[in-house]
Amino acid sequence: MDSELTKESIGKLYGKYLIPSLGGALATSVYSFVDTIAVGQACGPDGAAAIAVINPYFALMCFLGMLFGIGGSVLMSHAKGEGKPERADRLFTLSVLLLCITIAISWILSAIFLDEILIFSGADDALLPYARSYILPIVVSFPLFAINTFLAPVVRYDEKPQLVLKAVLIGGCFNIFGDWFLVFPMNLDMFGAGLATALGALIQTAILLSHFVFRHSSLKFRKSRDAASDARRILSTGFGASILDVAIAVLTIIINKQTMKYGGRDELAVLGVIMTISFLLQHLYAGAGQAVQPISSTNFGAGLRKRAWKSFTYLLWTSIAFGVLSTAVCALFPEAILSLFMDTTESVMRIGPHIVIIYALSFLLMAVNINIVFFLQSVLLAFPALLFSLSRGIAVSGLLLFILPLFMSMDGILWAMVLAEVITFIVAMPYTLYARKKQLYS
C-alpha cells in the first residue's frame, strides 16, 4: 500500500504512464511501419505486398512477449497491491521461464518451416523471394522481438516507464537510419530493411535489460511454490491481451489469401500498407490500456476499487480520441499515405484510396474495443476479456471475411473489418458498464 500507484491522483498517474507506455507498445510494430515505407519506395508494390505476407510473423513474436509479459505483470501488480512482494518475485521468475521455453520452441519451428509459413501467409511465386530476403535477419533475431515485448510491461510494473520510452526511441531511430543507409546507399533492398530491424531490436533489448543488469529492479528470482497454478493464472490473464497479436496474425493470413482470390498483388500491396498502419495503431491503442493496467491492477488488489474504475474513464476518452483521429487522417489523406509508403503505380492509385478509406472506418471503434479488454483483465475479469478478444479478433472477423466477399467481392473484405468492430462494441461496452456497477455497488 506504500506504492505511489495507490496514493497519487489517477489523472496524474495516467499522464505519467501514458506516453512511455505508448512508446513501449510501439516497440515491434514501428519497425514494420518504417520497413514498409523503405521497401515500398525501393521495391514498389511488390515490396509492400511482401511486408503484408510477413506481418503475421511479427504478430507471433509480439504474442509470445505479451502473453507472459502482460499476464505476469498484471498478477505482479495485484501482489504488490496486496503487500506481497515475494509473490510478485515468484510470478516474475515463472514468467521469464515460460517465455524462454516458448521462444526456443517457436524459434526452431519457424526456422525449419520458413518457406511454408510465408506461402501459408499469402506469398505466391513472385512475392516469395522478396519476403524471404527480408525475413532472414528477423528469423535469426527472433528472441529479441519477443523479449522486448515481454520486458516493456514488466519494466513499467517496476515503475520505470521512462526507460521503456527511451529504449523504443533509440531502437526506432537506429532502425530508421538503418533502413535508409542499408536499403538505399548500400542497395541491400529487402534484406537491408530486415537487417536494420534486427539491429534496432538488439539495441532496444540491451537498454531494457540494463534495468536488471545494473540492479535497478526491485524484482528478484524466486522459485515458485505452486508453479502449475501460477502458470495457469499467467496464461489465462495474459491471453486476453496477447490474443490481439494472434488475431492480427490470423486475420492477416485470411485477408492476404482472400485478397489474392478476389483481387491481386496491387490490392494486396494497398492492404499491406493499411494493415501495417492498423498493426501500428492497434499497438498504440493497446499502449493506453497498458498504461492503465499497473494503476488499476495495483489499486484493485489493494481494495481501492473506485480508484481502479476511475482510471477506466481516462482510458475510455483516450480511446475515443485515438479512434476519431486515426479514422479522420486516413479518410482525408489516402493518396498521401499511399505515396508515403510506396513508389505507386497508376493501377495502385486507382484502387488504393477506396480501400484505405473503407478499412479506416474500422479504426473508429477499434481503440475502445481493445482497451475494454485490457481494463477487464486488470480488475480480474479475465474470461470476459478473453471472450471479447476472441470474438472481435478471430471469430466474428474471420466469419465475415469468408461470407461478405461472396456477395461484395473485395469490398466485402474491407467491410468485414468495420462490421466486426461495430458488433464487438455493441456487446462489450454494455457488459463493461454492468461490471462497473456490480463491482462498485454490489
C-alpha positions as semicolon CSV with decimal commas, in nm:
position;residue;x (nm);y (nm);z (nm)
1;M;0,000;0,000;0,000
2;D;0,306;0,229;0,009
3;S;0,323;0,248;-0,370
4;E;0,262;0,582;-0,542
5;L;0,006;0,395;-0,753
6;T;-0,232;0,387;-0,458
7;K;-0,168;0,744;-0,341
8;E;-0,123;0,991;-0,627
9;S;-0,423;1,119;-0,822
10;I;-0,538;0,886;-1,101
11;G;-0,513;1,163;-1,360
12;K;-0,153;1,242;-1,267
13;L;-0,057;0,874;-1,269
14;Y;-0,223;0,818;-1,603
15;G;-0,037;1,110;-1,755
16;K;0,290;0,981;-1,612
17;Y;0,246;0,631;-1,757
18;L;0,067;0,707;-2,085
19;I;0,343;0,849;-2,308
20;P;0,612;0,596;-2,206
21;S;0,358;0,317;-2,243
22;L;0,262;0,430;-2,593
23;G;0,627;0,421;-2,687
24;G;0,678;0,074;-2,543
25;A;0,369;-0,063;-2,711
26;L;0,501;0,052;-3,048
27;A;0,827;-0,137;-2,997
28;T;0,784;-0,402;-3,264
29;S;0,510;-0,253;-3,481
30;V;0,707;0,064;-3,551
31;Y;0,977;-0,147;-3,715
32;S;0,729;-0,297;-3,958
33;F;0,587;0,052;-4,021
34;V;0,924;0,204;-4,111
35;D;1,030;-0,101;-4,312
36;T;0,714;-0,087;-4,521
37;I;0,799;0,269;-4,622
38;A;1,159;0,178;-4,707
39;V;1,087;-0,133;-4,912
40;G;0,778;0,020;-5,071
41;Q;0,988;0,307;-5,204
42;A;1,278;0,081;-5,306
43;C;1,085;-0,218;-5,445
44;G;0,743;-0,073;-5,527
45;P;0,409;-0,251;-5,475
46;D;0,568;-0,598;-5,465
47;G;0,782;-0,492;-5,169
48;A;0,478;-0,355;-4,985
49;A;0,284;-0,672;-5,062
50;A;0,570;-0,882;-4,923
51;I;0,551;-0,692;-4,594
52;A;0,182;-0,787;-4,573
53;V;0,292;-1,150;-4,601
54;I;0,549;-1,107;-4,322
55;N;0,325;-0,920;-4,075
56;P;0,184;-1,243;-3,921
57;Y;0,539;-1,338;-3,823
58;F;0,582;-1,009;-3,637
59;A;0,248;-1,070;-3,468
60;L;0,367;-1,412;-3,348
61;M;0,672;-1,258;-3,181
62;C;0,458;-0,993;-3,013
63;F;0,213;-1,260;-2,899
64;L;0,479;-1,453;-2,708
65;G;0,608;-1,144;-2,530
66;M;0,264;-1,007;-2,438
67;L;0,131;-1,345;-2,325
68;F;0,382;-1,371;-2,043
69;G;0,465;-1,001;-2,004
70;I;0,107;-0,881;-1,956
71;G;-0,004;-1,197;-1,775
72;G;0,285;-1,179;-1,533
73;S;0,284;-0,802;-1,477
74;V;-0,090;-0,781;-1,405
75;L;-0,063;-1,051;-1,139
76;M;0,255;-0,894;-1,005
77;S;0,071;-0,562;-0,967
78;H;-0,206;-0,734;-0,773
79;A;0,052;-0,892;-0,547
80;K;0,214;-0,552;-0,491
81;G;-0,123;-0,400;-0,405
82;E;-0,181;-0,679;-0,154
83;G;0,159;-0,617;0,006
84;K;0,314;-0,946;-0,116
85;P;0,643;-0,857;-0,292
86;E;0,781;-1,212;-0,265
87;R;0,483;-1,345;-0,457
88;A;0,550;-1,084;-0,727
89;D;0,908;-1,215;-0,750
90;R;0,785;-1,571;-0,795
91;L;0,544;-1,467;-1,070
92;F;0,822;-1,276;-1,244
93;T;1,056;-1,576;-1,230
94;L;0,796;-1,813;-1,368
95;S;0,702;-1,569;-1,646
96;V;1,066;-1,548;-1,757
97;L;1,100;-1,927;-1,757
98;L;0,782;-1,980;-1,959
99;L;0,890;-1,715;-2,209
100;C;1,231;-1,877;-2,263
101;I;1,084;-2,222;-2,321
102;T;0,823;-2,093;-2,564
103;I;1,075;-1,881;-2,756
104;A;1,307;-2,178;-2,802
105;I;1,033;-2,399;-2,947
106;S;0,886;-2,127;-3,171
107;W;1,228;-2,014;-3,295
108;I;1,330;-2,362;-3,407
109;L;0,999;-2,440;-3,576
110;S;0,981;-2,107;-3,760
111;A;1,336;-2,151;-3,893
112;I;1,269;-2,504;-4,018
113;F;0,938;-2,423;-4,187
114;L;1,011;-2,067;-4,302
115;D;0,906;-2,104;-4,667
116;E;0,594;-2,294;-4,570
117;I;0,498;-2,016;-4,327
118;L;0,544;-1,748;-4,593
119;I;0,340;-1,940;-4,851
120;F;0,068;-2,006;-4,595
121;S;0,065;-1,633;-4,514
122;G;-0,018;-1,549;-4,875
123;A;0,310;-1,535;-5,069
124;D;0,299;-1,650;-5,432
125;D;0,597;-1,730;-5,655
126;A;0,654;-1,361;-5,732
127;L;0,640;-1,240;-5,369
128;L;0,828;-1,528;-5,204
129;P;1,182;-1,405;-5,291
130;Y;1,103;-1,057;-5,155
131;A;0,957;-1,198;-4,833
132;R;1,239;-1,448;-4,784
133;S;1,508;-1,184;-4,831
134;Y;1,352;-0,953;-4,573
135;I;1,270;-1,210;-4,309
136;L;1,606;-1,391;-4,284
137;P;1,764;-1,141;-4,039
138;I;1,435;-1,131;-3,847
139;V;1,436;-1,508;-3,802
140;V;1,793;-1,500;-3,670
141;S;1,697;-1,235;-3,414
142;F;1,355;-1,388;-3,328
143;P;1,412;-1,393;-2,947
144;L;1,489;-1,020;-2,934
145;F;1,143;-0,915;-3,050
146;A;0,961;-1,141;-2,805
147;I;1,190;-1,031;-2,519
148;N;1,129;-0,662;-2,598
149;T;0,755;-0,708;-2,588
150;F;0,784;-0,904;-2,263
151;L;1,010;-0,655;-2,086
152;A;0,804;-0,343;-2,163
153;P;0,511;-0,418;-1,923
154;V;0,747;-0,572;-1,666
155;V;0,967;-0,260;-1,653
156;R;0,654;-0,042;-1,631
157;Y;0,537;-0,258;-1,339
158;D;0,872;-0,179;-1,176
159;E;0,776;0,192;-1,202
160;K;1,031;0,279;-1,472
161;P;0,810;0,373;-1,768
162;Q;1,061;0,629;-1,896
163;L;1,318;0,355;-1,963
164;V;1,068;0,180;-2,191
165;L;1,023;0,501;-2,390
166;K;1,399;0,554;-2,408
167;A;1,452;0,202;-2,541
168;V;1,193;0,226;-2,816
169;L;1,305;0,573;-2,925
170;I;1,672;0,480;-2,953
171;G;1,599;0,145;-3,119
172;G;1,344;0,302;-3,352
173;C;1,573;0,588;-3,454
174;F;1,850;0,341;-3,533
175;N;1,608;0,137;-3,742
176;I;1,503;0,447;-3,939
177;F;1,865;0,537;-4,010
178;G;1,950;0,174;-4,086
179;D;1,661;0,144;-4,331
180;W;1,782;0,448;-4,523
181;F;2,150;0,351;-4,516
182;L;2,118;-0,021;-4,589
183;V;1,829;-0,005;-4,836
184;F;1,941;0,293;-5,048
185;P;2,318;0,378;-5,029
186;M;2,410;0,011;-4,970
187;N;2,147;-0,117;-5,218
188;L;2,051;-0,411;-4,996
189;D;1,676;-0,361;-5,059
190;M;1,456;-0,607;-4,866
191;F;1,747;-0,773;-4,684
192;G;1,877;-0,434;-4,570
193;A;1,541;-0,340;-4,421
194;G;1,524;-0,668;-4,232
195;L;1,882;-0,628;-4,107
196;A;1,812;-0,273;-3,984
197;T;1,509;-0,401;-3,794
198;A;1,710;-0,679;-3,629
199;L;1,984;-0,439;-3,520
200;G;1,728;-0,193;-3,383
201;A;1,572;-0,472;-3,180
202;L;1,916;-0,566;-3,042
203;I;1,973;-0,209;-2,919
204;Q;1,628;-0,193;-2,762
205;T;1,679;-0,524;-2,582
206;A;2,012;-0,410;-2,441
207;I;1,857;-0,091;-2,300
208;L;1,567;-0,274;-2,134
209;L;1,794;-0,543;-1,990
210;S;2,014;-0,275;-1,835
211;H;1,734;-0,224;-1,582
212;F;1,811;-0,570;-1,445
213;V;2,183;-0,595;-1,519
214;F;2,264;-0,279;-1,319
215;R;2,030;-0,388;-1,036
216;H;1,783;-0,106;-1,070
217;S;1,498;-0,356;-1,050
218;S;1,308;-0,440;-0,732
219;L;1,237;-0,787;-0,874
220;K;1,432;-1,095;-0,773
221;F;1,434;-1,454;-0,894
222;R;1,246;-1,683;-0,656
223;K;1,127;-2,037;-0,704
224;S;0,751;-2,069;-0,737
225;R;0,570;-2,262;-0,465
226;D;0,289;-2,373;-0,694
227;A;0,425;-2,340;-1,049
228;A;0,136;-2,519;-1,220
229;S;-0,130;-2,298;-1,064
230;D;0,070;-1,978;-1,119
231;A;0,139;-2,074;-1,482
232;R;-0,233;-2,123;-1,546
233;R;-0,309;-1,781;-1,398
234;I;-0,035;-1,612;-1,602
235;L;-0,162;-1,774;-1,922
236;S;-0,530;-1,702;-1,857
237;T;-0,459;-1,340;-1,763
238;G;-0,217;-1,273;-2,047
239;F;-0,409;-1,447;-2,320
240;G;-0,684;-1,184;-2,334
241;A;-0,429;-0,914;-2,425
242;S;-0,194;-1,126;-2,634
243;I;-0,482;-1,259;-2,842
244;L;-0,462;-0,918;-3,011
245;D;-0,146;-1,038;-3,185
246;V;-0,287;-1,382;-3,257
247;A;-0,584;-1,210;-3,418
248;I;-0,353;-0,988;-3,624
249;A;-0,166;-1,295;-3,749
250;V;-0,478;-1,500;-3,827
251;L;-0,671;-1,214;-3,987
252;T;-0,371;-1,103;-4,192
253;I;-0,336;-1,453;-4,334
254;I;-0,708;-1,470;-4,416
255;I;-0,708;-1,122;-4,568
256;N;-0,397;-1,200;-4,775
257;K;-0,550;-1,517;-4,915
258;Q;-0,891;-1,362;-4,979
259;T;-0,728;-1,061;-5,145
260;M;-0,527;-1,280;-5,382
261;K;-0,851;-1,467;-5,460
262;Y;-1,079;-1,167;-5,517
263;G;-0,817;-0,910;-5,622
264;G;-0,444;-0,939;-5,693
265;R;-0,098;-0,817;-5,598
266;D;-0,189;-0,448;-5,637
267;E;-0,480;-0,487;-5,396
268;L;-0,254;-0,679;-5,158
269;A;0,006;-0,402;-5,179
270;V;-0,254;-0,143;-5,074
271;L;-0,388;-0,369;-4,799
272;G;-0,030;-0,428;-4,691
273;V;0,001;-0,054;-4,632
274;I;-0,328;-0,011;-4,446
275;M;-0,272;-0,329;-4,241
276;T;0,073;-0,205;-4,143
277;I;-0,094;0,116;-4,025
278;S;-0,357;-0,093;-3,846
279;F;-0,083;-0,304;-3,685
280;L;0,082;0,014;-3,559
281;L;-0,246;0,167;-3,438
282;Q;-0,360;-0,145;-3,255
283;H;-0,039;-0,145;-3,054
284;L;-0,069;0,229;-3,000
285;Y;-0,422;0,179;-2,868
286;A;-0,301;-0,110;-2,655
287;G;-0,034;0,119;-2,512
288;A;-0,308;0,325;-2,348
289;G;-0,450;0,007;-2,197
290;Q;-0,109;-0,098;-2,073
291;A;-0,060;0,245;-1,915
292;V;-0,373;0,191;-1,708
293;Q;-0,302;-0,170;-1,611
294;P;-0,040;-0,114;-1,338
295;I;-0,259;0,164;-1,193
296;S;-0,590;-0,023;-1,198
297;S;-0,438;-0,361;-1,105
298;T;-0,250;-0,230;-0,803
299;N;-0,549;-0,030;-0,676
300;F;-0,787;-0,318;-0,733
301;G;-0,553;-0,552;-0,548
302;A;-0,537;-0,300;-0,261
303;G;-0,918;-0,290;-0,242
304;L;-0,941;0,062;-0,386
305;R;-1,200;-0,023;-0,649
306;K;-1,327;0,329;-0,713
307;R;-0,973;0,441;-0,796
308;A;-0,931;0,139;-1,023
309;W;-1,251;0,217;-1,217
310;K;-1,175;0,587;-1,230
311;S;-0,878;0,502;-1,449
312;F;-1,121;0,345;-1,698
313;T;-1,280;0,686;-1,756
314;Y;-0,943;0,829;-1,864
315;L;-0,880;0,523;-2,079
316;L;-1,220;0,546;-2,249
317;W;-1,182;0,911;-2,351
318;T;-0,828;0,849;-2,475
319;S;-0,955;0,558;-2,685
320;I;-1,234;0,766;-2,838
321;A;-0,990;1,044;-2,929
322;F;-0,744;0,796;-3,083
323;G;-1,017;0,633;-3,290
324;V;-1,159;0,956;-3,428
325;L;-0,816;1,099;-3,513
326;S;-0,691;0,780;-3,682
327;T;-1,000;0,744;-3,897
328;A;-1,002;1,110;-3,995
329;V;-0,637;1,117;-4,105
330;C;-0,667;0,802;-4,320
331;A;-1,001;0,906;-4,472
332;L;-0,883;1,259;-4,558
333;F;-0,537;1,176;-4,696
334;P;-0,544;0,829;-4,860
335;E;-0,337;0,932;-5,163
336;A;-0,067;1,090;-4,947
337;I;-0,050;0,779;-4,730
338;L;-0,005;0,550;-5,031
339;S;0,262;0,777;-5,180
340;L;0,449;0,778;-4,848
341;F;0,456;0,401;-4,824
342;M;0,545;0,305;-5,179
343;D;0,655;0,409;-5,523
344;T;0,300;0,396;-5,652
345;T;0,179;0,289;-5,995
346;E;-0,125;0,414;-6,183
347;S;-0,321;0,098;-6,102
348;V;-0,241;0,126;-5,731
349;M;-0,357;0,487;-5,716
350;R;-0,676;0,395;-5,900
351;I;-0,786;0,133;-5,647
352;G;-0,594;0,243;-5,336
353;P;-0,788;0,538;-5,189
354;H;-1,115;0,344;-5,191
355;I;-0,953;0,058;-4,997
356;V;-0,784;0,287;-4,744
357;I;-1,098;0,491;-4,669
358;I;-1,328;0,194;-4,605
359;Y;-1,073;0,000;-4,399
360;A;-1,001;0,313;-4,190
361;L;-1,360;0,319;-4,066
362;S;-1,272;0,016;-3,851
363;F;-1,029;0,234;-3,653
364;L;-1,317;0,439;-3,511
365;L;-1,424;0,179;-3,252
366;M;-1,111;-0,037;-3,253
367;A;-0,938;0,157;-2,974
368;V;-1,235;0,131;-2,738
369;N;-1,278;-0,242;-2,804
370;I;-0,909;-0,319;-2,747
371;N;-0,886;-0,120;-2,426
372;I;-1,201;-0,269;-2,276
373;V;-1,011;-0,597;-2,290
374;F;-0,703;-0,454;-2,119
375;F;-0,906;-0,296;-1,842
376;L;-1,123;-0,600;-1,772
377;Q;-0,805;-0,804;-1,724
378;S;-0,679;-0,561;-1,463
379;V;-0,994;-0,595;-1,249
380;L;-0,980;-0,977;-1,265
381;L;-1,245;-1,025;-1,534
382;A;-1,009;-1,230;-1,750
383;F;-1,272;-1,460;-1,904
384;P;-1,494;-1,183;-2,048
385;A;-1,177;-1,010;-2,172
386;L;-1,069;-1,328;-2,347
387;L;-1,417;-1,380;-2,490
388;F;-1,432;-1,030;-2,637
389;S;-1,081;-1,064;-2,780
390;L;-1,157;-1,396;-2,947
391;S;-1,491;-1,283;-3,086
392;R;-1,362;-0,949;-3,218
393;G;-1,024;-1,063;-3,337
394;I;-1,090;-1,406;-3,482
395;A;-1,443;-1,547;-3,465
396;V;-1,657;-1,257;-3,590
397;S;-1,394;-1,106;-3,819
398;G;-1,293;-1,441;-3,965
399;L;-1,652;-1,543;-4,035
400;L;-1,732;-1,212;-4,203
401;L;-1,414;-1,230;-4,413
402;F;-1,538;-1,552;-4,567
403;I;-1,905;-1,456;-4,605
404;L;-1,910;-1,093;-4,723
405;P;-1,671;-1,134;-5,021
406;L;-1,914;-1,388;-5,167
407;F;-2,158;-1,101;-5,219
408;M;-1,932;-0,791;-5,228
409;S;-1,602;-0,924;-5,369
410;M;-1,305;-0,707;-5,249
411;D;-1,534;-0,461;-5,070
412;G;-1,657;-0,749;-4,855
413;I;-1,305;-0,791;-4,713
414;L;-1,298;-0,425;-4,612
415;W;-1,649;-0,404;-4,466
416;A;-1,590;-0,725;-4,269
417;M;-1,331;-0,543;-4,058
418;V;-1,563;-0,247;-3,997
419;L;-1,864;-0,461;-3,906
420;A;-1,660;-0,677;-3,666
421;E;-1,568;-0,369;-3,460
422;V;-1,930;-0,248;-3,452
423;I;-2,061;-0,587;-3,333
424;T;-1,792;-0,613;-3,063
425;F;-1,866;-0,263;-2,931
426;I;-2,241;-0,331;-2,912
427;V;-2,171;-0,632;-2,686
428;A;-1,859;-0,528;-2,491
429;M;-1,949;-0,175;-2,383
430;P;-2,279;-0,259;-2,207
431;Y;-2,109;-0,552;-2,030
432;T;-1,830;-0,324;-1,906
433;L;-2,079;-0,074;-1,763
434;Y;-2,265;-0,362;-1,595
435;A;-1,938;-0,495;-1,448
436;R;-1,854;-0,150;-1,313
437;K;-2,188;-0,123;-1,135
438;K;-2,156;-0,474;-0,992
439;Q;-1,802;-0,429;-0,860
440;L;-1,860;-0,085;-0,711
441;Y;-2,209;-0,109;-0,569
442;S;-2,299;-0,474;-0,506
